[in-house]
Short mmCIF file of C-alpha atoms in Angstrom, two decimals:
data_model
loop_
_atom_site.label_atom_id
_atom_site.label_comp_id
_atom_site.label_asym_id
_atom_site.label_seq_id
_atom_site.Cartn_x
_atom_site.Cartn_y
_atom_site.Cartn_z
CA UNK U 1 20.22 1.92 25.49
CA UNK U 2 17.88 3.72 26.94
CA UNK U 3 15.23 2.55 24.49
CA UNK U 4 16.18 -0.70 25.28
CA UNK U 5 15.37 -0.39 28.55
CA UNK U 6 12.23 1.10 27.86
CA UNK U 7 10.86 -2.19 26.09
CA UNK U 8 11.97 -4.33 29.01
CA UNK U 9 9.87 -2.42 31.16
CA UNK U 10 7.08 -2.36 28.84
CA UNK U 11 6.78 -5.93 28.40
CA UNK U 12 7.18 -6.62 31.88
CA UNK U 13 4.42 -4.24 32.62
CA UNK U 14 1.64 -4.56 29.08
CA UNK U 15 0.69 -8.10 29.60
CA UNK U 16 -0.14 -7.84 33.40
CA UNK U 17 -1.84 -4.92 32.52
CA UNK U 18 -4.22 -7.13 29.96
CA UNK U 19 -4.78 -9.93 32.15
CA UNK U 20 -5.36 -9.07 35.47
CA UNK U 21 -7.09 -5.86 34.54
CA UNK U 22 -9.77 -6.99 31.66
CA UNK U 23 -9.80 -10.44 31.83
CA UNK U 24 -13.01 -11.99 31.23
CA UNK U 25 -14.90 -14.82 30.39
CA UNK U 26 -18.14 -16.03 28.95
CA UNK U 27 -20.08 -18.13 31.23
CA UNK U 28 -20.70 -20.74 29.43
CA UNK U 29 -17.15 -21.63 29.15
CA UNK U 30 -13.86 -23.57 31.00
CA UNK U 31 -12.66 -21.03 32.86
CA UNK U 32 -9.40 -23.47 33.27
CA UNK U 33 -9.09 -23.71 29.70
CA UNK U 34 -9.76 -19.96 28.37
CA UNK U 35 -7.12 -18.79 30.51
CA UNK U 36 -5.08 -21.85 29.03
CA UNK U 37 -5.63 -20.51 25.68
CA UNK U 38 -4.52 -17.23 26.47
CA UNK U 39 -1.53 -18.62 28.07
CA UNK U 40 0.05 -19.88 25.29
CA UNK U 41 -0.92 -17.34 22.94
CA UNK U 42 0.62 -14.99 25.27
CA UNK U 43 3.73 -17.19 25.66
CA UNK U 44 4.05 -17.87 21.63
CA UNK U 45 3.68 -13.63 21.04
CA UNK U 46 6.39 -13.01 23.95
CA UNK U 47 8.68 -16.21 23.26
CA UNK U 48 8.81 -15.47 19.65
CA UNK U 49 9.48 -11.43 20.17
CA UNK U 50 12.57 -11.94 22.82
CA UNK U 51 14.39 -14.18 21.20
CA UNK U 52 13.95 -12.21 18.08
CA UNK U 53 14.79 -9.06 19.79
CA UNK U 54 17.62 -11.07 21.82
CA UNK U 55 18.76 -12.36 18.15
CA UNK U 56 18.92 -9.58 16.36
CA UNK U 57 20.50 -7.14 19.78
CA UNK U 58 22.43 -9.89 20.55
CA UNK U 59 26.29 -8.01 21.55
CA UNK U 60 24.66 -5.15 23.42
CA UNK U 61 22.80 -7.51 25.43
CA UNK U 62 25.44 -10.00 26.62
CA UNK U 63 26.53 -6.76 27.98
CA UNK U 64 23.29 -5.68 30.08
CA UNK U 65 23.91 -9.93 30.85
CA UNK U 66 25.16 -13.00 29.82
CA UNK U 67 22.58 -14.69 31.29
CA UNK U 68 19.58 -13.66 28.48
CA UNK U 69 22.31 -15.33 25.84
CA UNK U 70 21.30 -18.40 28.23
CA UNK U 71 17.79 -18.33 28.97
CA UNK U 72 17.32 -17.17 25.32
CA UNK U 73 19.30 -20.92 23.94
CA UNK U 74 16.74 -22.58 27.01
CA UNK U 75 13.88 -21.30 24.94
CA UNK U 76 15.12 -21.72 21.93
CA UNK U 77 15.42 -25.17 22.49
CA UNK U 78 12.52 -26.35 24.63
CA UNK U 79 9.49 -23.14 24.27
CA UNK U 80 7.84 -24.85 20.74
CA UNK U 81 8.30 -28.34 23.46
CA UNK U 82 6.46 -25.92 26.15
CA UNK U 83 3.37 -24.55 23.96
CA UNK U 84 2.97 -27.51 22.34
CA UNK U 85 2.62 -29.63 25.32
CA UNK U 86 0.51 -27.09 26.79
CA UNK U 87 -1.67 -27.30 23.83
CA UNK U 88 -2.63 -30.78 23.16
CA UNK U 89 -3.27 -31.16 26.99
CA UNK U 90 -5.53 -28.03 26.57
CA UNK U 91 -7.40 -30.42 23.06
CA UNK U 92 -7.52 -33.58 25.82
CA UNK U 93 -9.12 -31.50 28.39
CA UNK U 94 -11.90 -29.71 26.47
CA UNK U 95 -12.45 -33.94 24.38
CA UNK U 96 -13.08 -35.58 28.18
CA UNK U 97 -13.38 -33.04 31.14
CA UNK U 98 -12.10 -35.34 34.12
CA UNK U 99 -10.27 -34.57 37.38
CA UNK U 100 -6.81 -36.51 36.09
CA UNK U 101 -6.97 -34.45 32.11
CA UNK U 102 -7.36 -31.27 34.47
CA UNK U 103 -4.72 -32.42 36.83
CA UNK U 104 -2.04 -32.53 33.36
CA UNK U 105 -3.17 -29.78 32.34
CA UNK U 106 -2.34 -27.43 34.91
CA UNK U 107 1.18 -29.37 35.53
CA UNK U 108 2.04 -28.50 31.69
CA UNK U 109 0.67 -24.61 32.04
CA UNK U 110 2.56 -24.41 35.22
CA UNK U 111 5.87 -25.52 33.39
CA UNK U 112 4.03 -22.90 30.53
CA UNK U 113 4.00 -20.45 33.30
CA UNK U 114 7.47 -21.03 34.88
CA UNK U 115 8.52 -19.78 30.99
CA UNK U 116 7.07 -16.60 31.47
CA UNK U 117 8.19 -15.42 35.43
CA UNK U 118 12.07 -17.19 33.70
CA UNK U 119 11.06 -14.21 31.33
CA UNK U 120 10.36 -11.97 33.47
CA UNK U 121 12.74 -11.99 35.61
CA UNK U 122 15.74 -11.84 33.00
CA UNK U 123 13.11 -8.91 31.65
CA UNK U 124 13.39 -7.44 34.93
CA UNK U 125 17.77 -8.05 35.15
CA UNK U 126 18.17 -6.32 31.58
CA UNK U 127 15.73 -3.24 32.90
CA UNK U 128 17.51 -2.42 36.40
CA UNK U 129 21.12 -2.78 35.50
CA UNK U 130 23.44 -0.06 33.96
CA UNK U 131 24.58 -0.61 30.42
CA UNK U 132 27.56 1.14 28.61
CA UNK I 1 26.83 8.93 13.05
CA UNK I 2 26.65 8.89 17.21
CA UNK I 3 22.30 8.67 16.84
CA UNK I 4 22.63 5.81 13.84
CA UNK I 5 22.76 2.94 16.71
CA UNK I 6 19.74 4.49 18.35
CA UNK I 7 17.93 5.11 15.77
CA UNK I 8 18.49 1.93 14.42
CA UNK I 9 17.44 0.17 18.28
CA UNK I 10 14.03 2.63 17.89
CA UNK I 11 13.25 1.01 14.73
CA UNK I 12 13.39 -2.68 15.63
CA UNK I 13 11.75 -1.95 19.39
CA UNK I 14 8.71 -0.46 17.11
CA UNK I 15 9.52 -3.25 15.31
CA UNK I 16 8.72 -6.31 17.37
CA UNK I 17 6.17 -3.99 20.15
CA UNK I 18 4.06 -3.27 17.65
CA UNK I 19 2.85 -7.32 16.97
CA UNK I 20 3.89 -7.96 19.86
CA UNK I 21 0.96 -5.20 21.71
CA UNK I 22 -1.10 -5.97 19.07
CA UNK I 23 -0.53 -10.07 19.87
CA UNK I 24 -1.41 -10.04 24.09
CA UNK I 25 -4.14 -7.53 22.82
CA UNK I 26 -5.70 -10.04 21.24
CA UNK I 27 -5.27 -13.18 22.87
CA UNK I 28 -6.51 -10.83 26.51
CA UNK I 29 -9.66 -10.12 24.87
CA UNK I 30 -10.57 -13.95 24.05
CA UNK I 31 -13.34 -14.79 26.83
CA UNK I 32 -15.10 -17.92 25.64
CA UNK I 33 -12.96 -21.26 24.87
CA UNK I 34 -10.96 -21.38 20.81
CA UNK I 35 -12.84 -23.20 17.82
CA UNK I 36 -12.10 -26.00 16.74
CA UNK I 37 -10.47 -24.09 13.79
CA UNK I 38 -9.26 -21.72 15.76
CA UNK I 39 -7.31 -24.47 17.75
CA UNK I 40 -5.62 -25.86 14.24
CA UNK I 41 -4.62 -21.53 12.95
CA UNK I 42 -3.37 -21.73 16.67
CA UNK I 43 -1.12 -25.06 16.11
CA UNK I 44 -0.59 -24.40 12.35
CA UNK I 45 1.57 -20.99 14.03
CA UNK I 46 2.94 -23.58 16.99
CA UNK I 47 4.53 -25.86 14.27
CA UNK I 48 5.77 -23.43 11.54
CA UNK I 49 7.54 -20.40 14.34
CA UNK I 50 10.83 -23.06 14.35
CA UNK I 51 11.55 -22.04 10.82
CA UNK I 52 12.21 -18.25 11.68
CA UNK I 53 15.66 -17.81 12.14
CA UNK I 54 16.24 -16.33 16.07
CA UNK I 55 14.46 -19.97 16.80
CA UNK I 56 17.34 -21.73 15.09
CA UNK I 57 19.57 -23.04 19.26
CA UNK I 58 23.65 -21.23 18.33
CA UNK I 59 24.67 -24.78 17.98
CA UNK I 60 22.86 -25.51 14.68
#
């Protein structure tokens, strides 16, 4: 179970280091669009890895916290919709960079980022809870 | 026998972590906007992701 904790700690630490440690944006690129695209890619990879790990280790994780499974089920139901929505809003803003489309994209990204924040919360729960 | 679950768990972790870290590194390295081709490829990845068994909700 120590390995399980290390997995979650890595899940917490690595994206933060990658996102905030070495994030650069080309001069001619739109920062909001680049950030939106990065967030979608990271969300897709994180949700996929989290769901697969939860699927393969459900019994162990149930002992850590039943909420982890509940959250995984929420991601299974809505995760794809959140990413698709953010992707569509990004494409809309790319094609037509109005303030209205910018606001819609920021709103869509906020939903996705909230889900990622919740992922981190449950990951942290698994990381700090003593396991049998 | 005592170490079998640990070994299985370690293999599972490595299998999950390697592609995940690769994806994170690729995403973090992105410095410009995605091209239409990259956009289409990413849209395909989103579309196909739920075909994996671990994406199926329990009640389905």
